[in-house]
CSV table of C-alpha atoms in Angstrom, one decimal:
chain,number,residue,atom,x,y,z
A,1,MET,CA,139.0,-46.6,-193.0
A,2,ARG,CA,138.8,-50.2,-194.2
A,3,LEU,CA,139.2,-49.0,-197.8
A,4,TRP,CA,142.5,-47.2,-196.8
A,5,ILE,CA,143.8,-50.3,-195.1
A,6,ASN,CA,143.1,-52.4,-198.1
A,7,LEU,CA,144.7,-49.8,-200.4
A,8,LEU,CA,147.8,-49.7,-198.2
A,9,VAL,CA,148.1,-53.5,-198.2
A,10,PHE,CA,147.6,-53.6,-202.0
A,11,LEU,CA,150.4,-51.0,-202.5
A,12,ILE,CA,152.8,-52.8,-200.2
A,13,ILE,CA,152.2,-56.1,-202.1
A,14,ILE,CA,152.7,-54.4,-205.5
A,15,CYS,CA,155.8,-52.4,-204.4
A,16,GLY,CA,157.3,-55.5,-202.9
A,17,SER,CA,156.9,-57.6,-206.0
A,18,VAL,CA,158.1,-55.1,-208.6
A,19,ASN,CA,161.8,-54.6,-209.4
A,20,ILE,CA,161.9,-50.8,-209.9
A,21,GLY,CA,165.5,-51.0,-211.1
A,22,PHE,CA,167.3,-48.5,-208.9
A,23,SER,CA,169.9,-51.1,-208.0
A,24,LYS,CA,172.9,-51.9,-210.2
A,25,ASN,CA,172.9,-55.4,-208.8
A,26,ILE,CA,170.2,-57.4,-210.5
A,27,GLY,CA,170.3,-60.1,-207.8
A,28,SER,CA,169.9,-63.8,-207.3
A,29,PHE,CA,167.4,-66.2,-208.8
A,30,GLY,CA,166.6,-69.8,-207.9
A,31,LYS,CA,168.1,-71.7,-205.1
A,32,ALA,CA,171.1,-70.6,-203.0
A,33,PHE,CA,174.4,-72.1,-204.1
A,34,THR,CA,175.8,-75.1,-202.4
A,35,VAL,CA,179.1,-75.5,-204.4
A,36,LYS,CA,182.0,-73.3,-203.3
A,37,LYS,CA,184.6,-74.0,-206.0
A,38,LYS,CA,184.0,-72.3,-209.3
A,39,ASN,CA,185.0,-74.0,-212.5
A,40,LYS,CA,185.5,-72.5,-216.0
A,41,LEU,CA,182.8,-73.4,-218.4
A,42,SER,CA,185.3,-74.4,-221.1
A,43,ASN,CA,187.0,-76.7,-218.6
A,44,ILE,CA,183.8,-78.6,-217.7
A,45,ILE,CA,182.9,-78.9,-221.4
A,46,SER,CA,186.3,-80.2,-222.4
A,47,HIS,CA,186.3,-82.7,-219.4
A,48,TYR,CA,182.6,-83.5,-219.7
A,49,LYS,CA,183.0,-87.1,-218.5
A,50,LEU,CA,184.5,-86.0,-215.2
A,51,PHE,CA,181.7,-83.5,-214.5
A,52,LYS,CA,178.8,-85.6,-216.0
A,53,ASN,CA,175.8,-85.6,-213.6
A,54,LYS,CA,177.7,-83.4,-211.0
A,55,THR,CA,176.5,-80.1,-209.7
A,56,VAL,CA,179.1,-77.4,-210.6
A,57,LEU,CA,179.5,-73.7,-210.2
A,58,VAL,CA,180.6,-71.7,-213.3
A,59,GLY,CA,180.9,-68.0,-214.2
A,60,GLY,CA,180.6,-66.1,-217.3
A,61,THR,CA,178.8,-63.4,-219.2
A,62,VAL,CA,175.2,-63.6,-220.4
A,63,ARG,CA,175.3,-63.3,-224.2
A,64,LYS,CA,171.7,-64.0,-225.1
A,65,VAL,CA,168.4,-64.2,-223.1
A,66,CYS,CA,164.9,-65.2,-223.9
A,67,VAL,CA,163.2,-61.9,-224.9
A,68,LYS,CA,159.7,-63.4,-224.2
A,69,MET,CA,160.0,-64.6,-220.6
A,70,GLY,CA,163.6,-64.9,-219.5
A,71,CYS,CA,163.2,-68.6,-219.5
A,72,TRP,CA,166.7,-69.3,-220.8
A,73,MET,CA,170.0,-67.6,-221.4
A,74,ASN,CA,173.3,-68.2,-223.1
A,75,LEU,CA,176.4,-68.1,-220.9
A,76,SER,CA,179.9,-67.5,-222.3
A,77,ASP,CA,183.3,-67.7,-220.6
A,78,GLY,CA,185.1,-66.2,-223.6
A,79,LYS,CA,186.0,-69.7,-225.0
A,80,GLN,CA,182.7,-71.6,-224.8
A,81,GLU,CA,179.1,-70.7,-224.9
A,82,VAL,CA,176.2,-72.9,-223.6
A,83,ARG,CA,172.4,-72.6,-223.3
A,84,VAL,CA,171.2,-72.3,-219.7
A,85,THR,CA,167.7,-73.3,-218.7
A,86,PHE,CA,166.3,-73.2,-215.2
A,87,LYS,CA,165.5,-76.4,-213.4
A,88,ASP,CA,161.8,-77.4,-213.6
A,89,TYR,CA,161.1,-73.8,-214.9
A,90,GLY,CA,161.3,-72.9,-211.2
A,91,PHE,CA,162.5,-69.4,-211.9
A,92,PHE,CA,163.4,-67.0,-214.8
A,93,VAL,CA,165.9,-64.2,-215.2
A,94,PRO,CA,165.1,-60.6,-216.2
A,95,LYS,CA,165.8,-59.5,-219.8
A,96,LYS,CA,168.1,-56.8,-218.4
A,97,ILE,CA,170.6,-59.5,-217.4
A,98,LEU,CA,172.0,-59.5,-220.9
A,99,ASN,CA,175.7,-58.8,-221.0
A,100,LYS,CA,176.0,-59.1,-217.2
A,101,LYS,CA,178.5,-61.2,-215.4
A,102,VAL,CA,176.9,-64.1,-213.5
A,103,GLU,CA,177.6,-67.2,-211.6
A,104,VAL,CA,175.5,-70.3,-212.3
A,105,GLU,CA,175.1,-73.5,-210.3
A,106,GLY,CA,173.7,-76.6,-211.9
A,107,VAL,CA,174.4,-79.6,-214.1
A,108,LEU,CA,175.9,-79.7,-217.6
A,109,LEU,CA,174.3,-82.1,-220.0
A,110,LYS,CA,175.3,-83.3,-223.5
A,111,LYS,CA,172.2,-83.9,-225.6
A,112,ILE,CA,170.8,-84.0,-229.1
A,113,GLU,CA,168.9,-80.7,-229.7
A,114,LYS,CA,166.0,-81.3,-232.2
A,115,GLU,CA,165.7,-79.0,-235.2
A,116,SER,CA,162.3,-77.8,-233.8
A,117,GLN,CA,163.9,-76.8,-230.5
A,118,THR,CA,166.7,-74.9,-232.1
A,119,ARG,CA,164.1,-73.0,-234.2
A,120,HIS,CA,162.1,-72.3,-231.1
A,121,TYR,CA,165.1,-70.8,-229.4
A,122,LEU,CA,165.8,-68.6,-232.4
A,123,GLU,CA,162.2,-67.4,-232.3
A,124,ASP,CA,162.6,-66.6,-228.6
A,125,GLU,CA,165.7,-64.5,-229.6
A,126,GLY,CA,163.6,-62.5,-232.0
A,127,LYS,CA,165.4,-63.8,-235.1
A,128,SER,CA,163.9,-63.4,-238.6
A,129,LYS,CA,161.9,-66.2,-240.2
A,130,LYS,CA,164.5,-66.3,-243.0
A,131,GLU,CA,167.3,-67.0,-240.4
A,132,ILE,CA,165.1,-69.6,-238.6
A,133,GLN,CA,164.5,-71.4,-241.9
A,134,LYS,CA,168.2,-72.0,-242.3
A,135,ILE,CA,168.2,-74.5,-239.5
A,136,VAL,CA,168.2,-78.0,-240.9
A,137,GLY,CA,168.6,-81.1,-238.8
A,138,ASP,CA,169.3,-82.0,-235.2
A,139,ARG,CA,172.6,-81.2,-233.5
A,140,ILE,CA,174.7,-82.3,-230.5
A,141,VAL,CA,174.9,-79.5,-227.9
A,142,TYR,CA,176.0,-78.9,-224.3
A,143,HIS,CA,173.2,-77.6,-222.2
A,144,PHE,CA,173.3,-76.3,-218.6
A,145,VAL,CA,170.4,-76.8,-216.2
A,146,ALA,CA,170.7,-74.2,-213.5
A,147,ASN,CA,169.5,-74.5,-209.9
A,148,GLY,CA,170.5,-70.9,-209.3
A,149,VAL,CA,171.9,-67.8,-210.9
A,150,LYS,CA,173.6,-64.8,-209.2
A,151,THR,CA,174.8,-61.6,-210.8
A,152,VAL,CA,178.3,-60.6,-209.8
A,153,LYS,CA,180.1,-57.2,-210.1
């Protein structure tokens, strides 16, 4: 009897932690949103000084995602594209989020991305060594650190 109870508990835990994929809605990741007004990504980039160090809500389409762990994604609003990472690596997104529409809450940063980091991102995308070798030098990029991500229909 005890064996059956342990087996039942084990199955409940496993089934509760696995996303079987029957739902079309992938879901929410990270913290719940606190910002109500959504901005366009291209707007906050073009007016970066106004939004610097402020938590904002943006929407767009996921154009790239880390194929190893889902530890980053690229978000595009059709005009601008930005790398999105997740605050303190507190959550990740599933690889199947690629090409999905999402809303993201967090902070936009302007930073210098080291050559080694750019190459690392290309490795995570599964790019060829030849393509990775083409990267030379650091570059200035906009980077979004998300507190939360939510898929939208």
